[in-house]
Tab-separated table of C-alpha atoms in Angstrom:
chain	number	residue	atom	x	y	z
Z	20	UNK	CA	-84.578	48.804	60.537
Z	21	UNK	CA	-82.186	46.380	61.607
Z	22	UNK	CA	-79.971	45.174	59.224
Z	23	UNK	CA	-75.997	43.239	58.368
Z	24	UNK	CA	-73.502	43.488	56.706
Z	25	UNK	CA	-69.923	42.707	55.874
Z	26	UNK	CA	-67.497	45.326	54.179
Z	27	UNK	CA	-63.640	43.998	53.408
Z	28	UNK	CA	-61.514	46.983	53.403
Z	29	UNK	CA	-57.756	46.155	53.004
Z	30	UNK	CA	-56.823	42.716	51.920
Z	31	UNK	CA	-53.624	41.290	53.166
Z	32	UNK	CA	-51.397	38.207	52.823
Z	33	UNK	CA	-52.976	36.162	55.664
Z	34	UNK	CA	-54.478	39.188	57.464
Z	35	UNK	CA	-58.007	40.543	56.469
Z	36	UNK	CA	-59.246	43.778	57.599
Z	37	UNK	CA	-62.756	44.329	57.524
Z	38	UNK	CA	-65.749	46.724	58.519
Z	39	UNK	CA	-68.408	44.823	60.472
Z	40	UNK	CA	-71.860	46.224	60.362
Z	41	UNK	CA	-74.585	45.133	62.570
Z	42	UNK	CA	-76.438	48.119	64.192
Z	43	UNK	CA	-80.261	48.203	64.543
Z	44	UNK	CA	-81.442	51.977	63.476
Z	45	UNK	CA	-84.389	54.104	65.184
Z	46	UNK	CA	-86.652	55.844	62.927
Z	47	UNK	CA	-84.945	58.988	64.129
Z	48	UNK	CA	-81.311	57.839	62.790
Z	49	UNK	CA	-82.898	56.329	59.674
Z	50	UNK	CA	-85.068	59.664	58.968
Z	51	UNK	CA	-81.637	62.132	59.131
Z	52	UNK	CA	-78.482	59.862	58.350
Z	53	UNK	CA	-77.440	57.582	55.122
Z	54	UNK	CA	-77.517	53.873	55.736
Z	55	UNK	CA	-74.318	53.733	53.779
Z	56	UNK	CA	-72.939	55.871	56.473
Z	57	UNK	CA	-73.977	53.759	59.214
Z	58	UNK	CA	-71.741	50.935	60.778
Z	59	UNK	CA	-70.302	49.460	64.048
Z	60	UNK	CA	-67.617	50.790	64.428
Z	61	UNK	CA	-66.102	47.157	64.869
Z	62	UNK	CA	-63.307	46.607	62.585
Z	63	UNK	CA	-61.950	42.913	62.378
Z	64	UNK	CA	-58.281	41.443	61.403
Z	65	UNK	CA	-59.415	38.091	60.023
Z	66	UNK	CA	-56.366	35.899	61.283
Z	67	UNK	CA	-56.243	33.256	63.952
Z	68	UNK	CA	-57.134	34.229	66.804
Z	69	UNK	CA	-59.034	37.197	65.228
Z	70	UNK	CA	-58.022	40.678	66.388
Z	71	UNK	CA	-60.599	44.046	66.811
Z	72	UNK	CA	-60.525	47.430	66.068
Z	73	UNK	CA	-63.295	49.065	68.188
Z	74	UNK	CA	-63.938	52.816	67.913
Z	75	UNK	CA	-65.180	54.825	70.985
Z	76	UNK	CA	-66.486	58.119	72.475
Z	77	UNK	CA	-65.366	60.008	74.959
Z	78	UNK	CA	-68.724	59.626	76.940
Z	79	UNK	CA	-70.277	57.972	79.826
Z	80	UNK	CA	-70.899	54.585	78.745
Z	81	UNK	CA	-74.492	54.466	80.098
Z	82	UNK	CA	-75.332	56.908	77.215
Z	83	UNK	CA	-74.066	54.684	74.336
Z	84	UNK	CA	-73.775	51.372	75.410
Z	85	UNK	CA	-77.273	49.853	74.733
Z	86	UNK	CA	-76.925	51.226	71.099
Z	87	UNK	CA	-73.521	49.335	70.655
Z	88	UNK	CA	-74.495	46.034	68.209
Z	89	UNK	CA	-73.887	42.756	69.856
Z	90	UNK	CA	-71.062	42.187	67.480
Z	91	UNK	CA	-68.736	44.355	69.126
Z	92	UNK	CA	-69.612	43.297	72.775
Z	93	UNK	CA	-69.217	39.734	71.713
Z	94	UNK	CA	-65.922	40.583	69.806
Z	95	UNK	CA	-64.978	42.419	73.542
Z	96	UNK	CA	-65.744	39.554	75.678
Z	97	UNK	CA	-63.869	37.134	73.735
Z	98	UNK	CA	-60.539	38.630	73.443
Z	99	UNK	CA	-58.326	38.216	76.192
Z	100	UNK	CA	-55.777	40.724	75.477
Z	101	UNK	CA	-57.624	44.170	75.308
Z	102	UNK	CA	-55.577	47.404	74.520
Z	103	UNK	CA	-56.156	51.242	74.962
Z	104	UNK	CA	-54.568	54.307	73.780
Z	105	UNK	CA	-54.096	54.768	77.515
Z	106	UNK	CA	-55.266	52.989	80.951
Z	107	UNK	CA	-57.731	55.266	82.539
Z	108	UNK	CA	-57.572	52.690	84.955
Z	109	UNK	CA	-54.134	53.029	86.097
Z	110	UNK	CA	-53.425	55.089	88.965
Z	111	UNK	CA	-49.760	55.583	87.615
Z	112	UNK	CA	-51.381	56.468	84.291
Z	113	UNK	CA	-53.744	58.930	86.052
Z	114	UNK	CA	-50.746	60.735	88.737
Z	115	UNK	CA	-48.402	61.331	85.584
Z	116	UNK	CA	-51.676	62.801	83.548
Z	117	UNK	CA	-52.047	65.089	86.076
Z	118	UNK	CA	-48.600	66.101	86.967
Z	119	UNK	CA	-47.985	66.643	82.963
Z	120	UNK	CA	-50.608	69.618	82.941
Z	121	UNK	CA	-49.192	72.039	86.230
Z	122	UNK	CA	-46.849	74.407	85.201
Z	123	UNK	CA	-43.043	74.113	86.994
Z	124	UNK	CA	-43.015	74.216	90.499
Z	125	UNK	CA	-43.037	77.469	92.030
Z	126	UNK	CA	-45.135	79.190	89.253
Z	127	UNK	CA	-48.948	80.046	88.948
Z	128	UNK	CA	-51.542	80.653	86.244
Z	129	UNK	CA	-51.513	84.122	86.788
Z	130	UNK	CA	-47.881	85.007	86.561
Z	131	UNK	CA	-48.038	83.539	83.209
Z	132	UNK	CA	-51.456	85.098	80.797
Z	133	UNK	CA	-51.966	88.400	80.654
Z	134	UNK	CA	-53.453	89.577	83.763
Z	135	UNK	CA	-56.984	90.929	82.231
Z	136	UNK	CA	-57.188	87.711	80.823
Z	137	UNK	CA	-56.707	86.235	84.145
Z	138	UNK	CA	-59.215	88.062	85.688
Z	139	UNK	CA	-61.908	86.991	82.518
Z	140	UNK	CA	-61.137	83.467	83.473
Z	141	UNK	CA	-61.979	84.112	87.205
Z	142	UNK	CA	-65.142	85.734	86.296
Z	143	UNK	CA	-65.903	82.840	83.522
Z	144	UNK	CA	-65.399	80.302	85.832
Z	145	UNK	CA	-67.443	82.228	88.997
Z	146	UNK	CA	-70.045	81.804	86.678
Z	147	UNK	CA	-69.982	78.227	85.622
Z	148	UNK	CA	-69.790	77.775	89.812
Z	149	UNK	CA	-73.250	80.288	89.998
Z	150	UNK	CA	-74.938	77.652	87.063
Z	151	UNK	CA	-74.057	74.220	88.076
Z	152	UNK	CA	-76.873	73.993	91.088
Z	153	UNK	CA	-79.558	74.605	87.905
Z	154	UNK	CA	-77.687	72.354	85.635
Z	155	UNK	CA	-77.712	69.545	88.453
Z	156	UNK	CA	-80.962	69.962	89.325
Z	157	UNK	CA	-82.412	69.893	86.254
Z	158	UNK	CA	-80.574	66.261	85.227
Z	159	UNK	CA	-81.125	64.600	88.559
Z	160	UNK	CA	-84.678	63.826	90.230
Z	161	UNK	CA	-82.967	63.891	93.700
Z	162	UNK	CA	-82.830	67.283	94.066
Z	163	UNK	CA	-86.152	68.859	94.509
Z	164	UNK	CA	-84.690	72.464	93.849
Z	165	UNK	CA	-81.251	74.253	92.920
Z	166	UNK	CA	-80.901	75.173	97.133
Z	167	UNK	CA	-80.704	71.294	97.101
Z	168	UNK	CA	-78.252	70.805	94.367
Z	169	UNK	CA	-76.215	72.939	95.822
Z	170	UNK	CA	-74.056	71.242	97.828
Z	171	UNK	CA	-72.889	68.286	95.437
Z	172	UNK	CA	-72.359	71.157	92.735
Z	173	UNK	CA	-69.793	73.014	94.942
Z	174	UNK	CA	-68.244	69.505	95.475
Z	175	UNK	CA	-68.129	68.850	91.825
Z	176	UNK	CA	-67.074	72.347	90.878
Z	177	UNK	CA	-63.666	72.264	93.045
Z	178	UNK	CA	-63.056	68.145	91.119
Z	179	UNK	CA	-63.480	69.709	87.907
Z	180	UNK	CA	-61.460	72.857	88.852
Z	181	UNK	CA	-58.792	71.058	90.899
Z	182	UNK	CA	-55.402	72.925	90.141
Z	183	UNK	CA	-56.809	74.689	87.849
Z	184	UNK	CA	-54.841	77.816	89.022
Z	185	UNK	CA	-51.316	75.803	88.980
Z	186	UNK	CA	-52.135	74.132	85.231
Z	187	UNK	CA	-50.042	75.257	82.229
Z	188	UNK	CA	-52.827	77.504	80.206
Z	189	UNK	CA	-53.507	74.694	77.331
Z	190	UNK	CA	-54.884	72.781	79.760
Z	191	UNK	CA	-57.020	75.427	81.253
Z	192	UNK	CA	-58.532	75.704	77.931
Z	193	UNK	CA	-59.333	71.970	77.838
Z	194	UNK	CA	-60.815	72.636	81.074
Z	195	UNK	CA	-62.964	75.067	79.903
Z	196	UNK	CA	-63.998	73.480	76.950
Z	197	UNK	CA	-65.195	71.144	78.942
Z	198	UNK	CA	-67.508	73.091	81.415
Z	199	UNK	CA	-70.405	73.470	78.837
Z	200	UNK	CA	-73.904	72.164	80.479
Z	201	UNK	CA	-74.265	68.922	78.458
Z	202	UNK	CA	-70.703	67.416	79.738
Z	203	UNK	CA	-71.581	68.541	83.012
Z	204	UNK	CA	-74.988	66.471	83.271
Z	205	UNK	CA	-72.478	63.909	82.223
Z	206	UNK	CA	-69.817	63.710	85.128
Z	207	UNK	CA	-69.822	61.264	87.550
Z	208	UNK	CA	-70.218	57.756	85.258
Z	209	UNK	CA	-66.948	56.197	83.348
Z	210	UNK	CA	-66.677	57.476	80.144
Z	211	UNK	CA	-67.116	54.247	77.557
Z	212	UNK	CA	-63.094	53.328	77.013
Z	213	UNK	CA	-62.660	53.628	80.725
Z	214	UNK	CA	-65.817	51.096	81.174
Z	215	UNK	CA	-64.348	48.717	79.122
Z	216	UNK	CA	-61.329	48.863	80.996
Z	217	UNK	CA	-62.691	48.486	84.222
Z	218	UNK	CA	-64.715	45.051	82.604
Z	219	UNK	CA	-61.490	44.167	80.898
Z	220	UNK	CA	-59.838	44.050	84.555
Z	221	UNK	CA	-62.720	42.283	86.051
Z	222	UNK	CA	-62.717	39.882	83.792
Z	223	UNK	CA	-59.144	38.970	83.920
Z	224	UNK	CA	-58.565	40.227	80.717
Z	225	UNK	CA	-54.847	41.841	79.757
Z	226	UNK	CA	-55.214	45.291	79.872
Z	227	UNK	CA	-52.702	47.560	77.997
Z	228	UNK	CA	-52.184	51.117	76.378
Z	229	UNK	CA	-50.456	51.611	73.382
Z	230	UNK	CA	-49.123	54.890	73.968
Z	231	UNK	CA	-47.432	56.409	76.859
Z	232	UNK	CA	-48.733	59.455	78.601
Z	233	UNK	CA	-45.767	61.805	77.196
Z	234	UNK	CA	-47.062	60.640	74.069
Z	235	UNK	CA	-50.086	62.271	74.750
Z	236	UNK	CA	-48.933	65.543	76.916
Z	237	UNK	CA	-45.454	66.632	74.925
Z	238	UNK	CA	-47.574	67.971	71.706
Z	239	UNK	CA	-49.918	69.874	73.894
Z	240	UNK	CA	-46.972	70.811	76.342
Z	241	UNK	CA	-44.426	71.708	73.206
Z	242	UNK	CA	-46.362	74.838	71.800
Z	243	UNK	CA	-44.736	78.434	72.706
Z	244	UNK	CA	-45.800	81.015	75.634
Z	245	UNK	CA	-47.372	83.349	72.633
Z	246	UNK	CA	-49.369	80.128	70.688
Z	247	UNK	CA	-51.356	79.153	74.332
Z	248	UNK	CA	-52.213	82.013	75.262
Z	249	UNK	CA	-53.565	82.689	71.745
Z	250	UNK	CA	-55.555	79.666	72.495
Z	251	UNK	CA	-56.171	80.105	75.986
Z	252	UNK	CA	-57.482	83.941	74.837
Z	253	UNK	CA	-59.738	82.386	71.753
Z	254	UNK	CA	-61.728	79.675	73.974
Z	255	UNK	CA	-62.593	82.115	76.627
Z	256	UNK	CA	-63.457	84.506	74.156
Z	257	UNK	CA	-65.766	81.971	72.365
Z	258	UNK	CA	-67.418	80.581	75.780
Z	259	UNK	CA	-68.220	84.255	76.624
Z	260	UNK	CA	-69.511	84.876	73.577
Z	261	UNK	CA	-71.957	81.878	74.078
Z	262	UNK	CA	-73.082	83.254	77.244
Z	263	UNK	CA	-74.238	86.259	75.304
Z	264	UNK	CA	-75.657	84.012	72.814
Z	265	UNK	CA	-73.510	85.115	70.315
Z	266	UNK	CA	-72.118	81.962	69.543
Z	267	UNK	CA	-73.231	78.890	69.408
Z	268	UNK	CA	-71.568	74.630	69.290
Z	269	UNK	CA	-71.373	73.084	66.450
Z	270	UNK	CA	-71.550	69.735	67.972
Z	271	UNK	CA	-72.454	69.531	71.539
Z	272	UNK	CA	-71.572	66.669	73.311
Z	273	UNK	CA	-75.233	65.299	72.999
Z	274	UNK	CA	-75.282	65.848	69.408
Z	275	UNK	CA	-72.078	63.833	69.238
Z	276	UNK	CA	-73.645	61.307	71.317
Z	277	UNK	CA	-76.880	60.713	68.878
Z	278	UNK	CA	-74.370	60.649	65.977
Z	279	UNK	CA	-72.606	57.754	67.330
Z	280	UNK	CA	-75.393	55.727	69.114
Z	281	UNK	CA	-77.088	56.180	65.146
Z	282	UNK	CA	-73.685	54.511	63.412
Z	283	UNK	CA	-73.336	58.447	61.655
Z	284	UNK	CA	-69.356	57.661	60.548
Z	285	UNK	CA	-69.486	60.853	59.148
Z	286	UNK	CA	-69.832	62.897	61.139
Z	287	UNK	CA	-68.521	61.352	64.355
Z	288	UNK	CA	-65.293	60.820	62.267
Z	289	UNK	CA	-64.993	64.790	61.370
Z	290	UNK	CA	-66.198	66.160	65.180
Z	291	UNK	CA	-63.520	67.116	67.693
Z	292	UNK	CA	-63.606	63.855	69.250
Z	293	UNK	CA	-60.782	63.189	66.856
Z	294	UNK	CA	-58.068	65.045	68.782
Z	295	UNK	CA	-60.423	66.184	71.513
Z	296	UNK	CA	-58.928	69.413	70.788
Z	297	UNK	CA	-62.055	71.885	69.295
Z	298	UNK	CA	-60.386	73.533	66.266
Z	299	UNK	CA	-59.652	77.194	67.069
Z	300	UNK	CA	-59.612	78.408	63.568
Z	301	UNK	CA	-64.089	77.748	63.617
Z	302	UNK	CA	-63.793	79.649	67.008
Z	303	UNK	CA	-61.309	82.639	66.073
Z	304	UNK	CA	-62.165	86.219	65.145
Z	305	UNK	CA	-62.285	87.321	61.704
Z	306	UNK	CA	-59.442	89.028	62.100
Z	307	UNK	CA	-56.996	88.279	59.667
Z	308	UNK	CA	-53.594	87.841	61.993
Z	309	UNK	CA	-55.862	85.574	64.274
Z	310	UNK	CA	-57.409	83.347	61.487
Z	311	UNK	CA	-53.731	82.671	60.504
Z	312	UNK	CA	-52.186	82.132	63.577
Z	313	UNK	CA	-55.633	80.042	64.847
Z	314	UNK	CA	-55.228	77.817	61.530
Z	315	UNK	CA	-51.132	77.041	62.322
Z	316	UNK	CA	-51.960	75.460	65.818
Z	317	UNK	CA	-54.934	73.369	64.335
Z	318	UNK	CA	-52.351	72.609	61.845
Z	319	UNK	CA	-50.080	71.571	64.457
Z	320	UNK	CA	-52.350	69.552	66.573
Z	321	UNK	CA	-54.123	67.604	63.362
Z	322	UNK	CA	-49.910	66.503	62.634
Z	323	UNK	CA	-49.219	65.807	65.843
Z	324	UNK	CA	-52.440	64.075	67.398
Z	325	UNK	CA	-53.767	62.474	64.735
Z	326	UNK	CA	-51.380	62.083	61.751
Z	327	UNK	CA	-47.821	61.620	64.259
Z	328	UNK	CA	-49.552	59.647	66.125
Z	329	UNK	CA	-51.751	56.861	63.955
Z	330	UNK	CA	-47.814	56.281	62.163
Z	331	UNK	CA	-46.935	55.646	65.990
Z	332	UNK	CA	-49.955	53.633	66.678
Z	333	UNK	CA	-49.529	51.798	63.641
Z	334	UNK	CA	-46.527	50.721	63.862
Z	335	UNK	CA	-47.016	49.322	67.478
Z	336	UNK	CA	-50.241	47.417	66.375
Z	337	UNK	CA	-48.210	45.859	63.760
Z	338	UNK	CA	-45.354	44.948	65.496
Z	339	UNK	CA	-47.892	42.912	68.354
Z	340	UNK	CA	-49.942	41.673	65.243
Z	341	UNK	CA	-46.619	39.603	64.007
Z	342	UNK	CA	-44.582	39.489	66.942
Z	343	UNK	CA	-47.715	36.950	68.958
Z	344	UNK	CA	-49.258	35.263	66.097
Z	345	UNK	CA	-50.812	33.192	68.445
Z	346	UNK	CA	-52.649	35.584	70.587
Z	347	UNK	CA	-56.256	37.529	70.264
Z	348	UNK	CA	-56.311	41.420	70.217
Z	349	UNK	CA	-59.044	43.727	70.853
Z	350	UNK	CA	-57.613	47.535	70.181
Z	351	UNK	CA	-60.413	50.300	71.867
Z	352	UNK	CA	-59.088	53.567	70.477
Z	353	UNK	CA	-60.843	56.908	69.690
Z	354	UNK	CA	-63.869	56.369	66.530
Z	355	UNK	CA	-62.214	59.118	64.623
Z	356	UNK	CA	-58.706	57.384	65.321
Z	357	UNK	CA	-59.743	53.730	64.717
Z	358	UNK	CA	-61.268	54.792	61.408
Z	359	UNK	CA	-58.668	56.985	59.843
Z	360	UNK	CA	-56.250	54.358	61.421
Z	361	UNK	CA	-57.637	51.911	59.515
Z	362	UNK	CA	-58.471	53.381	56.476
Z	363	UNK	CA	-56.125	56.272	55.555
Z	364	UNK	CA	-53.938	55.885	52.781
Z	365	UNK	CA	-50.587	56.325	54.811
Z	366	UNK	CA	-51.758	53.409	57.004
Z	367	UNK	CA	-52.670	51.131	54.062
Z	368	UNK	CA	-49.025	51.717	53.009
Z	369	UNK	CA	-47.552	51.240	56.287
Z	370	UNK	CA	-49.267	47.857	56.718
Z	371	UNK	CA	-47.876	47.079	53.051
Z	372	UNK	CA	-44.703	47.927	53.756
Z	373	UNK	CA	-44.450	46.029	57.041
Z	374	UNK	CA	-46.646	43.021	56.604
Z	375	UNK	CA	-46.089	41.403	52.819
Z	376	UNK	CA	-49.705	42.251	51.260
Z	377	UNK	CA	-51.851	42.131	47.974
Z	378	UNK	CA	-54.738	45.259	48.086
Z	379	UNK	CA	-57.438	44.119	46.123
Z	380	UNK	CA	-60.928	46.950	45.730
């Protein structure tokens, strides 16, 4: 059912923000998700030159990108000045991403977790190594057998694994997160902000990030020996307990990517993609102790990576919104940011407060 339309948001002294909706639904989307709920993900400043907001997904572009309406690859080809939270295509962006997750020089992994916890990891991540071959194999035609997959898997486990024995725990759990069997199918194709990027660049476009990469390591970097390992303890816990089958995702990555590719705000908005950080309080025992300390770090991260930072975000939009009048913007930032960014109440009254406005329903 393809169908249009055109929701104004905020309404501001010479600056419009509005929802644009133009997505063509499947029968699947249409059976299990609200058209109300349904959208683009394209929000537009009406000024002149216009300027985007354009919600993504961590996710190989190959997997969303026929699904995205014209209307936001139009909108993307026809600004010049195209800004990311950060440049994925920056090799300076990508070193000081990398260096921000080892631990001081001179220490190790194991000399700070427990050491029984160290040796869980090992055997945790012995066995993602044992079950790539039959992961590979079974996405990719070219190998007639997991003997044949082999090879490429043992390449792809020691990328994915890189330093993983130098990295400050935090980012080991990110790492392990992120070894399930859907995102591993996935590897290997830019994810969709990094895509746009790369076309940005080829197109001459001005690429730019609107946050630094401290901005992005310090609140993962700034919790306390005790809270990571916490963490560290309660992913490892969870991803052996779904190799028992006593657990299972919420939200795999492929459920996330059906949401998206169907316009579900919803429920892309409320998924992990958000922070990228999977709450730990959903994952956590029921012991008491845990649930409380599990629910202060997802307290932690939801200030710091999503409220902290939109006010941040904000306030740098802004300031290039009325410092060059005269120039076309076209902001790609996380779908759960870009939405909240736009339309939490905090952000209405930032704009307010720095641009002169009138809100009208």
């Amino acid at each position: 059912m393809a169908w249009v339309s055109l929701l104004c948001l905020l309404v501001l002294t010479k600056v419009t923000i509005c929802l644009c909706q133009e997505r063509t639904t499947s029968e699947k989307c249409s059976d299990t998700m609200s058209v109300k709920n349904l959208n683009s993900f394209l929000w537009m400043v009406k000024r002149s030159p216009p300027a985007y907001f354009f919600g993504t997904i961590h996710v190989p572009y190959t997997r969303v990108w026929d699904y995205i309406p014209q209307n936001s690859k139009e909108a993307f080809q026809n600004s010049q000045n195209v800004y990311f939270e950060l440049d994925l295509t920056d090799p300076n962006t990508m070193r000081a991403l990398m260096k921000c997750q080892l631990l001081p020089k001179g220490r190790r992994l194991q000399q700070t977790i427990p050491h029984k916890m160290f040796k869980r990891l090992k055997s945790h991540l012995r066995y993602i190594k044992k079950k790539l071959p039959r992961w590979l194999q079974s996405k990719d035609s070219r190998f007639t057998g997991v003997r044949a997959a082999k090879p490429y898997a043992n390449k792809l486990y020691e990328l994915l694994t890189k330093d993983w024995q130098r990295k400050r725990p935090i980012w080991v759990m990110l790492m392990l997160n992120s070894l399930s069997e859907s995102d591993i199918k996935n590897r290997g194709i830019p994810v969709l902000d990094q895509y746009l990027a790369l076309q940005a660049s080829r197109n001459e476009k001005l690429v730019r990030a609107v946050e630094e990469v401290h901005e992005q390591c310090n609140p993962l970097n700034s919790l306390n020996s005790s809270q990571v390992i916490f963490a560290l303890n309660q992913s490892l816990r969870f991803q052996e307990r779904l190799r028992r089958g006593q657990a299972h995702l919420t939200y795999s990555t492929d459920d996330l990517i059906d949401h998206y590719n169907c316009g579900d705000l919803k429920t892309v908005l409320f998924s992990t993609q958000s922070t990228q950080i999977s709450p730990l309080s959903s994952n956590s025992t029921r012991d008491h102790n845990d649930q409380r300390k599990a629910k202060a770090i997802d307290k932690y991260f939801k200030s710091e990576l999503i409220y902290q930072r939109n006010i941040r975000m904000a306030r740098r939009v802004v300031g290039l919104l009325r410092n060059h009048p005269e120039k076309d913007f076209f902001f790609a930032f996380g779908a759960g940011i870009s939405n909240k960014f736009v339309n939490q109440t905090f952000i209405i009254r930032y704009f307010k407060k720095k641009i002169p406005t009138q809100l009208r329903p």
